[in-house]
Amino acid sequence: MSSTYHHGDLYRQALEQAQALLHEEGAAAVTLRALARRLRVTAPALYRHFRNRDSLLAALAEHGFLELRQQLLAVQRDDALERLTGIGQAYIAFAQAQPNLYRLMFGGQLLPRGAHPDLDAAGLGAFAVLQQSIDDALDAGYLNGQPAGPLTAAAWSLVHGFAELTIDGHLPDEQQAPGLAALVTRLLLPGGPPSHHDNTL
Amino acid sequence: MSSTYHHGDLYRQALEQAQALLHEEGAAAVTLRALARRLRVTAPALYRHFRNRDSLLAALAEHGFLELRQQLLAVQRDDALERLTGIGQAYIAFAQAQPNLYRLMFGGQLLPRGAHPDLDAAGLGAFAVLQQSIDDALDAGYLNGQPAGPLTAAAWSLVHGFAELTIDGHLPDEQQAPGLAALVTRLLLPGGPPSHHDNTL
DNA sequence: GCGCAATGTTAACGCCGTTAACACGACATC
DNA sequence: GATGTCGTGTTAACGGCGTTAACATTGCGC
């Protein structure tokens, strides 16, 4: 009399174990059958909760974007420019702490856009934090009043690129020093009204 | 009497067809069996030329890095700073022209580093072009004499990040205007001796 | 207490990477 | 020219995968 024929909350546990699998072994290891084995359930059972494997991966990526957004929102500084650089560093820290998750979020496996609307929305939500903090910095007179659009694109490109290159080991070792992330996030920002942040390297 | 029991140059044709498959349908579609079907050959035949599927993908990525290097080397400008921005734009153009190849090169499927030495070497070869052009710009008095290491990391991060974000559709549409690539590649560079390149947006 | 909907299992399909055993044929050696 | 060897192809088979259809069990509303 297996008292757990009905598992109870397979959906939640599946997400948790899938996150563990992703974190430990990468997206390729997030297999419906492997996940089912971990949960002591047969593979087709998972189809009651996920349309297919891609939907499961999309759900993981979506959670990743939601978590990233929260970590960016948690950066609080008085000065708008300091907050912007802090956000950049938090972004990089997120990617370095969970490289497999980050690769799933940006690896391009879940394309095309529109296939997973919730995922797209979560991605925009994270992007919005960065965008807002740039607007705030501009309002505070920083960034030489450059147009917000290209600035945002450049800022995101910089942190995203640095995050990916470091977690994939593409940058030479000496350029992976812990402090470099901070340095890089400041290179883009050639000053503004208060001068307590020169690019004094 | 199939006159082509011995195929002749299966290795070269396999690489070509694999490139086509990759370009048209992405890395997931580059399957040994699908490739064998295209070549009118059985799947195990490919194991005479590639250790396994990963080696095939690594060979494709390696060719990508070699081609990228050539395209960067082909950028010739008199002014060192102009050449640097030209290289950034050529880099982005490469990624946008062959998104599936670019994702394979940087998607992190071929890790860990050291698993495919030829691939690692080719990657470093492409990186070296960028590094050299930054050294040249510094020698010409540009970039405010900032340290070369972080500068290189930041420059590569910027172009790599922008390339990936655009080919994956993460940037809002208005920020994908053709000219934006040029703009972004200049944001990083706050001038130098000659002033014919302000950040006049 | 009954019935239905939710949620699990079993069995099976085709595709995949990979390996072992075998077959063909070009090319060197005698 | 016969012969043997080695490179390169085929055949057959294994297990793992995503996925589906059919069936089984259970909890919950009436």
Coordinates of C-alpha atoms (C1' of nucleotides) in Angstrom, one line a residue:
Chain A
M1 CA 0.0 0.0 0.0
S2 CA 2.4 2.6 -1.2
S3 CA 1.0 5.5 0.7
T4 CA 2.6 7.8 -1.8
Y5 CA 1.1 6.7 -5.1
H6 CA 0.0 10.3 -5.2
H7 CA 3.2 12.1 -4.5
G8 CA 1.8 15.2 -3.0
D9 CA 3.8 18.0 -4.4
L10 CA 5.8 16.5 -7.2
Y11 CA 6.0 19.8 -9.1
R12 CA 7.8 21.6 -6.3
Q13 CA 10.1 18.7 -5.6
A14 CA 10.8 18.2 -9.3
L15 CA 11.9 21.8 -9.6
E16 CA 14.1 21.5 -6.6
Q17 CA 15.8 18.4 -7.7
A18 CA 16.1 19.7 -11.2
Q19 CA 17.8 22.8 -9.8
A20 CA 20.2 20.6 -7.9
L21 CA 21.0 18.5 -11.0
L22 CA 21.5 21.7 -13.0
H23 CA 23.8 23.2 -10.5
E24 CA 25.9 20.1 -10.0
E25 CA 26.2 18.7 -13.5
G26 CA 24.9 21.2 -16.0
A27 CA 21.9 21.4 -18.2
A28 CA 22.8 18.4 -20.2
A29 CA 22.3 16.3 -17.1
V30 CA 18.9 17.6 -16.5
T31 CA 17.2 14.6 -18.0
L32 CA 13.6 13.7 -17.4
R33 CA 14.5 10.1 -16.6
A34 CA 17.4 11.1 -14.3
L35 CA 15.1 13.5 -12.5
A36 CA 12.4 10.8 -12.2
R37 CA 15.0 8.5 -10.7
R38 CA 15.9 11.0 -8.1
L39 CA 12.3 11.5 -7.2
R40 CA 11.5 7.8 -7.2
V41 CA 8.9 8.2 -9.8
T42 CA 8.6 7.1 -13.4
A43 CA 9.5 9.5 -16.1
P44 CA 6.0 9.9 -17.7
A45 CA 4.8 11.1 -14.3
L46 CA 6.7 14.4 -14.9
Y47 CA 4.5 15.0 -18.0
R48 CA 1.6 15.8 -15.6
H49 CA 3.6 18.8 -14.5
F50 CA 5.7 19.9 -17.4
R51 CA 4.7 19.9 -21.1
N52 CA 8.1 18.5 -22.1
R53 CA 11.8 18.8 -21.2
D54 CA 12.1 22.2 -22.7
S55 CA 9.4 23.5 -20.5
L56 CA 11.2 22.2 -17.4
L57 CA 14.4 23.9 -18.5
A58 CA 12.5 27.1 -19.2
A59 CA 11.0 26.9 -15.7
L60 CA 14.5 26.6 -14.3
A61 CA 15.7 29.6 -16.3
E62 CA 12.7 31.6 -15.3
H63 CA 13.4 31.0 -11.7
G64 CA 17.0 32.1 -12.4
F65 CA 15.8 35.4 -13.8
L66 CA 13.5 36.0 -10.8
E67 CA 16.3 35.3 -8.4
L68 CA 18.7 37.5 -10.4
R69 CA 16.2 40.3 -10.2
Q70 CA 15.9 39.9 -6.5
Q71 CA 19.6 40.0 -6.0
L72 CA 19.9 43.1 -8.1
L73 CA 17.1 44.8 -6.3
A74 CA 18.8 44.0 -3.0
V75 CA 21.7 46.3 -3.9
Q76 CA 21.1 49.5 -2.0
R77 CA 23.4 52.5 -2.1
D78 CA 22.8 56.2 -1.5
D79 CA 24.7 57.3 -4.5
A80 CA 23.2 56.5 -7.9
L81 CA 26.5 55.7 -9.5
E82 CA 27.6 53.6 -6.7
R83 CA 24.4 51.6 -6.9
L84 CA 24.9 51.1 -10.6
T85 CA 28.4 49.7 -10.2
G86 CA 27.1 47.6 -7.2
I87 CA 24.4 46.1 -9.5
G88 CA 27.0 45.3 -12.1
Q89 CA 29.1 43.4 -9.5
A90 CA 26.0 41.6 -8.1
Y91 CA 25.2 40.5 -11.6
I92 CA 28.6 39.1 -12.1
A93 CA 28.6 37.5 -8.7
F94 CA 25.3 35.8 -9.5
A95 CA 26.7 34.3 -12.7
Q96 CA 29.9 33.1 -11.0
A97 CA 28.0 31.5 -8.1
Q98 CA 25.7 29.5 -10.4
P99 CA 27.5 29.1 -13.7
N100 CA 25.3 26.3 -15.0
L101 CA 22.1 28.2 -14.3
Y102 CA 23.5 31.3 -15.9
R103 CA 24.5 29.3 -19.0
L104 CA 21.0 27.9 -19.2
M105 CA 19.5 31.4 -18.9
F106 CA 21.7 32.8 -21.7
G107 CA 22.9 29.8 -23.6
G108 CA 20.3 30.1 -26.4
Q109 CA 18.9 26.7 -26.0
L110 CA 15.5 28.0 -25.1
L111 CA 15.0 30.0 -28.3
P112 CA 13.1 31.2 -30.1
R113 CA 11.8 34.1 -28.1
G114 CA 8.1 33.7 -27.5
A115 CA 8.3 30.0 -27.0
H116 CA 8.2 30.4 -23.2
P117 CA 6.4 33.7 -22.4
D118 CA 6.9 33.5 -18.7
L119 CA 10.6 33.1 -19.3
D120 CA 10.7 36.1 -21.5
A121 CA 8.8 38.2 -18.9
A122 CA 11.2 37.2 -16.2
G123 CA 14.1 38.1 -18.4
L124 CA 12.7 41.5 -19.0
G125 CA 12.1 41.9 -15.3
A126 CA 15.8 41.5 -14.5
F127 CA 16.8 43.8 -17.4
A128 CA 14.4 46.4 -16.0
V129 CA 16.4 46.7 -12.8
L130 CA 19.5 47.6 -14.7
Q131 CA 17.7 50.0 -17.0
Q132 CA 16.1 51.8 -14.0
S133 CA 19.4 52.2 -12.2
I134 CA 20.9 53.7 -15.3
D135 CA 18.1 56.1 -15.6
D136 CA 18.6 57.1 -12.0
A137 CA 22.3 57.6 -12.6
L138 CA 21.5 59.8 -15.6
D139 CA 18.9 61.8 -13.5
A140 CA 21.6 62.3 -10.9
G141 CA 23.8 63.9 -13.5
Y142 CA 26.2 61.0 -14.1
L143 CA 27.3 59.4 -17.3
N144 CA 27.6 62.7 -19.2
G145 CA 24.0 62.6 -20.1
Q146 CA 24.6 60.0 -22.8
P147 CA 21.4 58.5 -24.4
A148 CA 19.9 55.9 -22.1
G149 CA 19.3 53.2 -24.7
P150 CA 22.8 52.6 -25.9
L151 CA 24.1 53.1 -22.4
T152 CA 21.9 50.4 -21.1
A153 CA 22.8 48.1 -23.9
A154 CA 26.5 48.7 -23.4
A155 CA 26.3 48.2 -19.6
W156 CA 24.4 45.0 -19.9
S157 CA 26.7 43.8 -22.6
L158 CA 29.7 44.5 -20.4
V159 CA 28.6 42.7 -17.4
H160 CA 27.0 39.8 -19.3
G161 CA 30.1 39.4 -21.5
F162 CA 32.5 39.5 -18.5
A163 CA 30.3 37.0 -16.6
E164 CA 30.3 34.5 -19.4
L165 CA 33.9 34.9 -20.3
T166 CA 35.0 34.3 -16.7
I167 CA 32.8 31.3 -16.0
D168 CA 33.8 29.7 -19.2
G169 CA 37.5 30.3 -18.5
H170 CA 38.1 32.3 -21.7
L171 CA 40.0 35.1 -19.9
P172 CA 43.6 34.6 -19.0
D173 CA 44.1 33.7 -15.4
E174 CA 45.7 37.0 -14.3
Q175 CA 42.5 38.8 -15.6
Q176 CA 40.3 36.8 -13.3
A177 CA 41.5 38.3 -10.1
P178 CA 38.6 39.0 -7.8
G179 CA 38.9 42.7 -7.9
L180 CA 38.8 42.8 -11.7
A181 CA 35.0 42.6 -11.8
A182 CA 34.8 45.8 -9.8
L183 CA 37.4 47.4 -12.1
V184 CA 35.7 46.4 -15.3
T185 CA 32.3 47.6 -14.2
R186 CA 33.8 51.1 -13.7
L187 CA 35.7 51.3 -16.9
L188 CA 32.5 52.2 -18.7
L189 CA 31.7 55.1 -16.6
P190 CA 33.8 58.2 -17.3
G191 CA 32.8 60.2 -14.3
G192 CA 30.0 62.8 -13.6
P193 CA 29.5 65.6 -11.2
P194 CA 30.9 64.3 -7.9
S195 CA 34.5 63.2 -8.5
H196 CA 34.9 60.6 -5.8
H197 CA 35.0 57.9 -8.5
D198 CA 37.8 58.5 -11.0
N199 CA 39.0 55.6 -13.0
T200 CA 42.1 55.6 -10.9
L201 CA 43.4 52.1 -11.6
Chain B
M1 CA 30.2 -2.7 -57.1
S2 CA 29.7 0.5 -55.2
S3 CA 32.8 2.4 -56.5
T4 CA 32.7 4.5 -53.3
Y5 CA 33.0 1.9 -50.6
H6 CA 36.0 4.0 -49.7
H7 CA 34.6 7.5 -49.6
G8 CA 37.7 9.4 -50.5
D9 CA 37.6 12.4 -48.3
L10 CA 34.9 11.8 -45.8
Y11 CA 36.6 13.9 -43.2
R12 CA 36.4 17.1 -45.2
Q13 CA 32.9 16.4 -46.4
A14 CA 31.8 15.6 -42.9
L15 CA 33.1 18.9 -41.7
E16 CA 31.4 20.8 -44.5
Q17 CA 28.0 19.2 -44.0
A18 CA 28.3 19.5 -40.2
Q19 CA 28.9 23.2 -40.7
A20 CA 25.8 23.4 -42.9
L21 CA 23.8 21.6 -40.3
L22 CA 25.0 23.8 -37.5
H23 CA 24.3 27.0 -39.5
E24 CA 20.9 25.9 -40.5
E25 CA 19.5 24.2 -37.5
G26 CA 21.9 24.7 -34.5
A27 CA 24.2 22.5 -32.6
A28 CA 21.5 20.3 -31.3
A29 CA 20.8 19.2 -34.9
V30 CA 24.4 18.2 -35.5
T31 CA 23.9 14.6 -34.8
L32 CA 26.2 11.9 -36.0
R33 CA 23.3 9.9 -37.5
A34 CA 21.9 13.0 -39.3
L35 CA 25.3 13.8 -40.6
A36 CA 25.8 10.3 -41.7
R37 CA 22.5 10.4 -43.6
R38 CA 23.5 13.6 -45.4
L39 CA 26.8 11.9 -46.5
R40 CA 25.1 8.6 -47.5
V41 CA 27.3 6.8 -45.0
T42 CA 26.5 4.8 -41.9
A43 CA 27.0 6.5 -38.5
P44 CA 29.9 4.4 -37.2
A45 CA 31.9 5.4 -40.3
L46 CA 32.3 8.8 -38.8
Y47 CA 34.2 7.3 -35.8
R48 CA 37.1 6.7 -38.2
H49 CA 37.5 10.5 -38.4
F50 CA 36.2 11.8 -35.1
R51 CA 36.7 10.4 -31.7
N52 CA 33.1 11.1 -30.7
R53 CA 30.4 13.7 -31.2
D54 CA 32.1 16.2 -28.9
S55 CA 35.2 16.1 -31.0
L56 CA 33.2 16.9 -34.0
L57 CA 31.6 19.9 -32.3
A58 CA 35.0 21.0 -31.1
A59 CA 36.4 20.8 -34.6
L60 CA 33.5 23.0 -35.8
A61 CA 34.1 25.5 -33.0
E62 CA 37.9 25.5 -33.7
H63 CA 37.2 26.4 -37.3
G64 CA 35.0 29.1 -36.1
F65 CA 37.8 30.6 -34.0
L66 CA 40.2 30.4 -36.9
E67 CA 37.7 32.1 -39.2
L68 CA 37.0 34.8 -36.6
R69 CA 40.7 35.4 -36.2
Q70 CA 41.0 35.9 -40.0
Q71 CA 38.2 38.3 -40.1
L72 CA 39.6 40.4 -37.3
L73 CA 43.1 40.4 -38.9
A74 CA 41.5 41.6 -42.1
V75 CA 40.5 44.9 -40.5
Q76 CA 43.0 47.4 -41.6
R77 CA 43.0 51.0 -40.6
D78 CA 45.7 53.6 -40.3
D79 CA 44.6 54.9 -36.9
A80 CA 45.1 52.5 -34.0
L81 CA 41.8 53.6 -32.3
E82 CA 39.9 53.3 -35.5
R83 CA 41.3 49.8 -36.0
L84 CA 40.2 48.9 -32.5
T85 CA 36.7 49.9 -33.0
G86 CA 36.7 48.3 -36.5
I87 CA 37.7 45.1 -34.9
G88 CA 34.9 45.3 -32.4
Q89 CA 32.4 45.8 -35.2
A90 CA 33.9 42.9 -37.2
Y91 CA 33.6 40.7 -34.1
I92 CA 30.0 41.6 -33.7
A93 CA 29.3 41.1 -37.4
F94 CA 30.8 37.6 -37.3
A95 CA 28.5 36.6 -34.4
Q96 CA 25.4 38.0 -36.1
A97 CA 26.2 36.4 -39.4
Q98 CA 26.7 32.9 -37.9
P99 CA 24.8 32.9 -34.6
N100 CA 24.6 29.1 -34.2
L101 CA 28.4 28.8 -34.8
Y102 CA 29.0 31.6 -32.3
R103 CA 26.8 30.0 -29.7
L104 CA 28.7 26.8 -30.1
M105 CA 32.0 28.6 -29.7
F106 CA 30.9 30.3 -26.5
G107 CA 28.0 28.3 -25.2
G108 CA 30.0 26.3 -22.7
Q109 CA 29.1 22.9 -24.1
L110 CA 32.7 22.1 -24.9
L111 CA 34.1 22.6 -21.4
P112 CA 36.1 21.9 -19.4
R113 CA 39.0 23.8 -20.8
G114 CA 41.8 21.4 -21.8
A115 CA 39.4 18.8 -23.2
H116 CA 40.1 20.0 -26.7
P117 CA 43.5 21.6 -26.9
D118 CA 43.3 22.6 -30.5
L119 CA 40.1 24.4 -29.7
D120 CA 41.7 26.2 -26.8
A121 CA 44.6 27.3 -28.9
A122 CA 42.3 28.6 -31.7
G123 CA 40.4 30.6 -29.1
L124 CA 43.5 32.2 -27.7
G125 CA 44.5 33.0 -31.3
A126 CA 41.4 35.1 -31.8
F127 CA 41.8 36.7 -28.4
A128 CA 45.4 37.7 -29.3
V129 CA 44.3 39.9 -32.2
L130 CA 42.1 41.9 -29.9
Q131 CA 44.8 42.1 -27.3
Q132 CA 47.4 43.3 -29.8
S133 CA 45.2 46.0 -31.2
I134 CA 44.6 47.3 -27.7
D135 CA 48.3 47.3 -27.1
D136 CA 48.7 49.3 -30.3
A137 CA 46.1 51.8 -29.3
L138 CA 47.8 52.3 -26.0
D139 CA 51.2 52.7 -27.7
A140 CA 49.6 55.4 -29.9
G141 CA 48.6 57.2 -26.7
Y142 CA 44.9 56.4 -26.7
L143 CA 42.8 55.0 -23.9
N144 CA 44.3 57.2 -21.3
G145 CA 47.1 54.8 -20.7
Q146 CA 44.9 52.5 -18.6
P147 CA 46.3 49.1 -17.8
A148 CA 46.1 46.8 -20.7
G149 CA 44.8 43.7 -18.9
P150 CA 41.6 45.1 -17.5
L151 CA 41.1 47.1 -20.7
T152 CA 41.3 44.0 -22.8
A153 CA 39.0 42.1 -20.6
A154 CA 36.5 44.9 -20.7
A155 CA 36.7 45.3 -24.4
W156 CA 36.2 41.7 -25.1
S157 CA 33.4 41.5 -22.5
L158 CA 31.7 44.4 -24.2
V159 CA 31.7 43.0 -27.8
H160 CA 31.1 39.4 -26.7
G161 CA 28.2 40.5 -24.4
F162 CA 26.6 42.7 -27.1
A163 CA 27.0 39.9 -29.7
E164 CA 25.3 37.3 -27.6
L165 CA 22.5 39.6 -26.3
T166 CA 21.6 40.6 -29.8
I167 CA 21.7 37.2 -31.5
D168 CA 19.6 35.8 -28.7
G169 CA 17.1 38.7 -28.8
H170 CA 17.6 39.8 -25.3
L171 CA 17.9 43.5 -26.1
P172 CA 14.7 45.5 -26.9
D173 CA 14.2 46.0 -30.5
E174 CA 15.0 49.7 -30.6
Q175 CA 18.4 48.9 -29.3
Q176 CA 19.2 46.6 -32.1
A177 CA 19.4 49.2 -34.8
P178 CA 22.3 48.5 -37.1
G179 CA 24.3 51.5 -36.0
L180 CA 24.1 50.6 -32.4
A181 CA 27.0 48.2 -32.7
A182 CA 29.3 51.0 -33.8
L183 CA 28.0 53.2 -31.0
V184 CA 28.5 50.6 -28.3
T185 CA 32.0 49.8 -29.3
R186 CA 32.9 53.4 -28.9
L187 CA 31.3 54.0 -25.5
L188 CA 34.2 52.3 -23.8
L189 CA 36.8 54.6 -25.3
P190 CA 36.9 58.0 -23.6
G191 CA 39.2 59.6 -26.1
G192 CA 42.9 60.1 -26.3
P193 CA 45.3 62.5 -28.0
P194 CA 43.6 63.2 -31.3
S195 CA 40.0 64.3 -30.7
H196 CA 38.4 63.2 -34.0
H197 CA 36.5 60.6 -32.0
D198 CA 34.4 62.1 -29.2
N199 CA 31.5 60.2 -27.8
T200 CA 29.2 62.5 -29.6
L201 CA 26.0 60.4 -29.7
Chain C
dG1 C1' -20.7 6.0 -0.6
dC2 C1' -20.0 7.2 -5.6
dG3 C1' -17.9 9.1 -9.4
dC4 C1' -14.7 11.9 -11.5
dA5 C1' -10.6 14.3 -12.1
dA6 C1' -5.9 14.4 -10.8
dT7 C1' -1.9 11.9 -10.8
dG8 C1' 0.6 8.0 -10.9
dT9 C1' 2.5 3.3 -13.7
dT10 C1' 3.4 0.1 -17.7
dA11 C1' 4.6 -0.7 -22.3
dA12 C1' 6.2 0.8 -26.4
dC13 C1' 8.0 3.8 -30.3
dG14 C1' 11.9 6.0 -32.6
dC15 C1' 16.1 8.5 -32.2
dC16 C1' 20.4 9.0 -30.3
dG17 C1' 25.8 7.9 -29.2
dT18 C1' 28.7 4.2 -29.1
dT19 C1' 31.0 -0.3 -29.6
dA20 C1' 32.3 -4.9 -31.5
dA21 C1' 32.7 -7.8 -35.3
dC22 C1' 33.1 -8.2 -39.9
dA23 C1' 33.9 -6.8 -45.1
dC24 C1' 36.0 -4.4 -48.7
dG25 C1' 39.7 -2.6 -51.3
dA26 C1' 44.0 0.2 -52.1
dC27 C1' 48.7 -0.3 -51.9
dA28 C1' 53.3 -2.3 -50.6
dT29 C1' 56.1 -6.2 -50.9
dC30 C1' 57.8 -10.4 -52.9
Chain D
dG1 C1' 50.9 -10.8 -60.8
dA2 C1' 49.8 -13.0 -56.1
dT3 C1' 49.5 -11.8 -51.3
dG4 C1' 48.9 -9.6 -47.0
dT5 C1' 48.1 -5.6 -44.3
dC6 C1' 45.9 -1.5 -43.0
dG7 C1' 42.7 2.1 -43.7
dT8 C1' 38.0 2.7 -44.1
dG9 C1' 33.6 1.3 -44.6
dT10 C1' 29.1 -1.8 -43.0
dT11 C1' 26.1 -4.7 -39.9
dA12 C1' 24.2 -5.7 -35.7
dA13 C1' 23.4 -4.6 -31.2
dC14 C1' 23.5 -2.1 -26.5
dG15 C1' 21.6 1.2 -23.4
dG16 C1' 19.8 5.9 -22.6
dC17 C1' 16.9 9.4 -24.1
dG18 C1' 12.1 12.1 -25.0
dT19 C1' 7.6 11.1 -25.7
dT20 C1' 2.9 8.9 -26.1
dA21 C1' -1.0 5.8 -25.4
dA22 C1' -3.4 2.9 -22.4
dC23 C1' -4.3 1.7 -17.9
dA24 C1' -4.3 2.0 -12.5
dT25 C1' -4.9 4.3 -8.3
dT26 C1' -6.4 7.7 -5.2
dG27 C1' -8.4 11.9 -3.2
dC28 C1' -12.2 15.0 -3.1
dG29 C1' -16.8 16.9 -4.2
dC30 C1' -21.4 15.6 -4.3

